[in-house]
Short mmCIF file of C-alpha atoms in Angstrom, two decimals:
data_model
loop_
_atom_site.label_atom_id
_atom_site.label_comp_id
_atom_site.label_asym_id
_atom_site.label_seq_id
_atom_site.Cartn_x
_atom_site.Cartn_y
_atom_site.Cartn_z
CA MET A 307 116.43 20.84 16.96
CA TYR A 308 114.15 22.61 19.55
CA LYS A 309 110.91 20.94 20.58
CA ILE A 310 108.89 24.22 20.43
CA ASP A 311 105.47 22.99 21.85
CA LEU A 312 107.39 21.70 24.86
CA LEU A 313 109.62 24.70 25.16
CA LYS A 314 106.66 27.10 25.21
CA LYS A 315 105.18 25.16 27.93
CA LYS A 316 108.10 25.26 30.19
CA ILE A 317 108.99 28.81 29.50
CA ALA A 318 105.44 29.59 30.33
CA GLU A 319 105.92 28.12 33.74
CA LEU A 320 108.65 30.35 34.29
CA GLU A 321 106.51 33.13 33.60
CA PHE A 322 107.96 34.23 30.08
CA GLU A 323 106.25 34.34 26.73
CA LEU A 324 108.10 32.75 23.94
CA ILE A 325 108.32 33.79 20.14
CA TYR A 326 110.27 31.37 18.00
CA ILE A 327 111.40 32.25 14.73
CA SER A 328 113.57 29.99 12.81
CA GLU A 329 115.55 32.41 10.91
CA VAL A 330 115.43 36.34 11.71
CA ASP A 331 117.76 39.47 11.05
CA SER A 332 118.17 40.13 14.67
CA THR A 333 116.26 39.03 17.93
CA MET A 334 116.81 42.45 19.52
CA ARG A 335 115.28 44.21 16.73
CA ILE A 336 112.15 41.88 17.27
CA ILE A 337 112.16 42.65 20.79
CA GLU A 338 112.41 46.55 20.30
CA LYS A 339 109.48 46.24 18.03
CA GLU A 340 107.32 44.23 20.67
CA ALA A 341 108.35 47.10 23.19
CA ARG A 342 107.03 49.61 20.86
CA VAL A 343 103.74 47.98 20.14
CA ASN A 344 103.05 45.74 23.50
CA SER A 345 102.93 46.87 26.98
CA LYS A 346 103.75 43.34 28.33
CA ASP A 347 107.51 42.41 29.13
CA ARG A 348 109.19 39.22 30.00
CA ILE A 349 108.83 38.21 26.16
CA ILE A 350 111.65 36.19 24.69
CA VAL A 351 112.51 35.86 21.02
CA LEU A 352 114.25 32.70 20.12
CA THR A 353 115.86 31.90 16.91
CA ASP A 354 118.15 29.24 15.18
CA HIS A 355 119.83 31.66 12.90
CA GLN A 356 120.41 35.45 12.74
CA THR A 357 121.26 37.12 9.54
CA LYS A 358 122.36 40.60 11.03
CA GLY A 359 123.08 39.62 14.58
CA VAL A 360 123.88 42.79 16.78
CA GLY A 361 127.19 42.75 18.77
CA ARG A 362 128.74 45.69 20.96
CA ILE A 363 130.10 48.71 19.17
CA GLY A 364 128.09 48.01 16.00
CA ARG A 365 130.02 44.77 15.39
CA LEU A 366 127.94 41.90 13.89
CA TRP A 367 127.16 38.84 15.95
CA LEU A 368 128.00 35.67 13.54
CA ASP A 369 126.53 32.04 13.89
CA CYS A 370 125.90 28.96 11.87
CA PRO A 371 122.46 27.76 11.68
CA GLN A 372 121.19 25.39 14.32
CA SER A 373 124.67 25.61 16.17
CA SER A 374 124.01 28.45 18.92
CA ILE A 375 121.51 29.27 21.69
CA ILE A 376 120.48 32.77 20.42
CA PHE A 377 117.72 34.74 22.15
CA SER A 378 116.58 38.38 23.33
CA ILE A 379 114.32 39.00 26.27
CA LEU A 380 112.18 42.01 27.13
CA MET A 381 112.30 42.83 30.92
CA LYS A 382 111.53 45.90 32.76
CA ILE A 383 113.76 47.10 35.26
CA PRO A 384 115.07 50.44 37.12
CA GLN A 385 116.25 52.04 33.96
CA SER A 386 119.18 53.79 35.75
CA SER A 387 120.39 50.34 36.93
CA ILE A 388 121.35 48.93 33.47
CA ALA A 389 125.03 48.62 33.98
CA THR A 390 124.50 46.67 37.48
CA PHE A 391 121.94 44.68 35.57
CA ALA A 392 124.06 43.75 32.49
CA ASP A 393 126.66 42.53 34.91
CA LEU A 394 124.00 40.32 36.63
CA VAL A 395 123.06 38.98 33.58
CA ALA A 396 126.49 37.68 32.69
CA LEU A 397 126.78 36.23 36.19
CA ALA A 398 123.43 34.50 35.82
CA VAL A 399 124.57 32.97 32.40
CA ILE A 400 127.85 31.57 33.51
CA ASN A 401 125.90 29.92 36.79
CA ALA A 402 123.79 28.31 34.47
CA VAL A 403 126.24 27.12 32.01
CA GLN A 404 128.56 25.77 34.91
CA LYS A 405 125.43 24.04 36.58
CA THR A 406 124.44 22.38 33.25
CA THR A 407 127.73 21.31 31.88
CA GLY A 408 130.19 21.15 34.95
CA LEU A 409 132.72 23.34 33.48
CA THR A 410 133.80 25.42 36.34
CA ASP A 411 136.45 27.43 34.73
CA ILE A 412 133.94 29.69 32.57
CA LYS A 413 134.58 33.30 33.11
CA ILE A 414 133.39 36.70 32.17
CA LYS A 415 135.55 38.99 30.03
CA TYR A 416 134.43 42.18 31.03
CA PRO A 417 132.37 43.92 29.88
CA ASN A 418 130.07 41.33 27.91
CA ASP A 419 131.85 38.39 26.85
CA ILE A 420 131.51 34.64 28.12
CA VAL A 421 134.95 32.96 27.83
CA LEU A 422 136.84 29.61 28.53
CA ALA A 423 140.84 29.52 28.67
CA ASP A 424 140.43 33.23 27.21
CA LYS A 425 138.27 31.83 24.00
CA LYS A 426 134.99 33.29 23.39
CA LEU A 427 132.03 31.28 24.08
CA GLY A 428 129.19 33.67 23.84
CA GLY A 429 128.35 37.31 24.33
CA ILE A 430 125.49 39.39 25.92
CA LEU A 431 124.14 42.76 25.03
CA VAL A 432 121.78 44.63 27.11
CA LYS A 433 120.25 47.95 26.12
CA ASN A 434 117.26 50.25 27.35
CA ILE A 435 114.47 50.76 24.93
CA TYR A 436 112.82 54.25 24.59
CA ASP A 437 110.06 55.63 22.63
CA ASP A 438 110.36 58.91 20.52
CA LYS A 439 109.67 60.71 23.69
CA LEU A 440 112.20 59.00 25.75
CA LYS A 441 109.68 57.02 27.70
CA TYR A 442 111.35 54.02 29.04
CA LEU A 443 109.79 50.95 27.34
CA GLY A 444 111.84 48.25 28.75
CA THR A 445 115.25 46.46 28.68
CA ASN A 446 116.51 44.52 26.00
CA ILE A 447 118.66 41.72 26.92
CA GLY A 448 120.49 39.74 23.80
CA ILE A 449 122.37 36.59 24.73
CA GLY A 450 124.44 34.29 22.44
CA LEU A 451 126.01 31.02 23.21
CA ASN A 452 128.28 28.71 20.63
CA ILE A 453 127.18 25.31 21.07
CA HIS A 454 127.50 22.85 18.19
CA TYR A 455 130.62 24.16 16.41
CA THR A 456 133.93 22.49 15.30
CA GLU A 457 137.08 24.40 14.99
CA ASP A 458 136.83 24.65 11.32
CA MET A 459 133.58 26.42 11.56
CA PHE A 460 135.08 29.36 13.09
CA LYS A 461 137.77 29.88 10.50
CA ASP A 462 135.54 32.16 8.55
CA PHE A 463 134.20 34.03 11.51
CA LEU A 464 135.97 37.67 11.80
CA THR A 465 136.68 37.63 15.27
CA ASP A 466 139.24 39.91 17.16
CA TYR A 467 140.18 36.96 19.57
CA PRO A 468 139.68 33.21 19.22
CA ALA A 469 136.11 31.60 19.68
CA THR A 470 135.17 28.26 20.99
CA ALA A 471 132.07 26.16 21.41
CA LEU A 472 130.43 24.42 24.53
CA GLY A 473 130.51 21.19 22.14
CA ILE A 474 134.40 21.52 21.87
CA CYS A 475 134.92 22.09 25.32
CA MET A 476 132.91 19.22 26.64
CA GLY A 477 133.82 16.81 24.01
CA THR A 478 130.35 15.58 24.01
CA PRO A 479 127.01 16.96 22.35
CA VAL A 480 125.12 19.62 24.59
CA ASN A 481 121.51 19.81 25.00
CA ARG A 482 120.47 23.06 23.79
CA GLN A 483 116.76 23.14 25.13
CA ASN A 484 118.18 22.06 28.67
CA LEU A 485 120.60 24.72 28.70
CA LEU A 486 118.47 27.41 27.42
CA LEU A 487 115.66 26.37 30.19
CA GLN A 488 118.57 26.65 32.88
CA ILE A 489 119.55 30.06 31.61
CA LEU A 490 116.29 31.37 31.88
CA GLN A 491 115.60 29.70 35.45
CA THR A 492 118.69 31.93 36.51
CA LEU A 493 117.33 35.08 34.68
CA ARG A 494 113.74 34.49 36.11
CA TYR A 495 113.76 36.95 39.15
CA LEU A 496 116.69 39.30 38.00
CA ASP A 497 114.32 42.20 37.34
CA THR A 498 113.25 42.29 41.11
CA GLU A 499 116.51 41.17 42.48
CA ILE A 500 118.32 44.24 41.03
CA ALA A 501 116.44 46.63 43.49
CA ALA A 502 117.46 44.57 46.54
CA LEU A 503 120.90 44.58 45.23
CA GLU A 504 121.13 48.50 44.85
CA THR A 505 119.49 49.26 48.20
CA ASN A 506 121.09 46.41 50.49
CA PRO A 507 124.95 47.07 50.64
CA ARG A 508 125.29 43.60 52.24
CA VAL A 509 123.84 41.87 49.23
CA LYS A 510 125.87 44.17 46.86
CA ALA A 511 128.89 42.89 48.54
CA GLN A 512 127.78 39.38 48.03
CA PHE A 513 127.56 39.86 44.39
CA ASP A 514 130.64 41.65 43.93
CA ILE A 515 132.55 38.65 45.31
CA GLN A 516 130.92 36.49 42.83
CA TRP A 517 131.71 39.21 40.16
CA ARG A 518 135.44 39.19 41.05
CA ASN A 519 135.57 35.30 41.31
CA ALA A 520 133.95 35.19 37.69
CA SER A 521 136.47 37.88 36.03
CA SER A 522 138.63 36.47 33.38
CA MET A 523 140.87 39.71 33.96
CA LEU A 524 141.47 40.18 37.93
CA GLY A 525 145.04 40.06 38.55
CA ARG A 526 146.04 40.07 34.77
CA LYS A 527 147.66 42.82 32.62
CA ILE A 528 145.41 44.08 30.24
CA SER A 529 144.89 47.07 27.73
CA ILE A 530 142.21 49.25 27.25
CA LEU A 531 141.38 50.33 23.71
CA LYS A 532 139.47 53.17 22.06
CA GLN A 533 138.91 52.86 18.53
CA ASP A 534 141.66 50.16 18.36
CA ILE A 535 144.13 52.60 19.88
CA VAL A 536 145.54 51.66 23.32
CA ILE A 537 144.63 54.20 25.79
CA ALA A 538 145.88 52.53 28.96
CA THR A 539 147.64 49.33 30.05
CA GLY A 540 147.96 47.96 33.46
CA LEU A 541 147.21 45.48 36.11
CA VAL A 542 143.43 44.75 36.93
CA THR A 543 143.80 45.11 40.77
CA ASP A 544 139.83 45.06 41.42
CA ALA A 545 136.31 44.64 39.82
CA ALA A 546 132.84 45.59 41.05
CA LEU A 547 129.28 44.83 39.82
CA GLY A 548 127.89 47.96 37.60
CA LYS A 549 131.28 50.02 38.26
CA GLY A 550 133.94 48.22 36.04
CA ILE A 551 137.60 47.34 36.38
CA GLU A 552 140.29 49.10 38.39
CA LEU A 553 143.32 49.30 36.52
CA ALA A 554 146.83 49.89 38.18
CA THR A 555 149.42 51.86 35.75
CA THR A 556 152.44 53.64 36.14
CA THR A 557 150.61 56.84 36.89
CA GLY A 558 148.35 55.20 39.59
CA LYS A 559 144.87 53.47 39.81
CA LYS A 560 141.98 54.28 37.87
CA TRP A 561 138.43 52.69 37.38
CA TYR A 562 137.27 52.00 33.83
CA SER A 563 133.64 51.38 33.10
CA LEU A 564 133.28 50.02 29.46
CA PHE A 565 129.46 49.75 29.68
CA GLU A 566 127.85 51.66 26.62
CA THR A 567 130.99 52.91 25.45
CA ASP A 568 133.33 52.30 22.35
CA MET A 569 136.10 51.16 24.41
CA LYS A 570 137.02 47.53 24.63
CA ALA A 571 139.55 45.52 26.94
CA ARG A 572 142.21 42.84 25.71
CA ILE A 573 144.50 40.60 27.76
CA ALA A 574 148.05 42.00 26.99
CA ASN A 575 150.63 40.02 25.74
#
């Protein structure tokens, strides 16, 4: 169980505002509502269970009550930088998980999954919010991580590749509150860091190295699917923050950006 009073205090020290709802349809929906009625940003909506969690390409995000870390954040960023920002969020999350758990093999399966040994630990969804006149209101960052699960609990989850949880990987209980605070610590300054990254080639190069090292796909054969139909298969030869992955096929090399598309990538058998 979260200690909400203590959590609110700690989160306030990180310059975020916490809204905790024990059960909600979607934390991302609440954040979008907040963006439309509230001029503030750096708002966090945290829950113990979603009934209609939002995943990529219209999929549902499934969870069991009190078994995950599930939250969304409203932040203001340069709106055109959203693809790079989404990748920065993924890097921040795996850095926080590695620091908290000591699991050094946690990777990012482009574009938005957190994986360990090719099993899904969590996911990230980042979307800009606009009003009816297309005025930018903020960026919605949804994060979900599997924590307190057993293998049996995943049997009824309709996933397109296997899932796992930190508790399973660690073999010991994981403190959700401590991990949540560590994640927020790493996310704290991303809204200001994104500007430096996009204007300083040296900083961008350093983050690209981190991104390549974090990739679960680099050097591996993958397939790109559109509406579950394979449109390309090849070896991933490069990856870059905000740019996607470079695929070497029989017809040459080509970059694929999967952010905000209906395409997905799968490790080829």
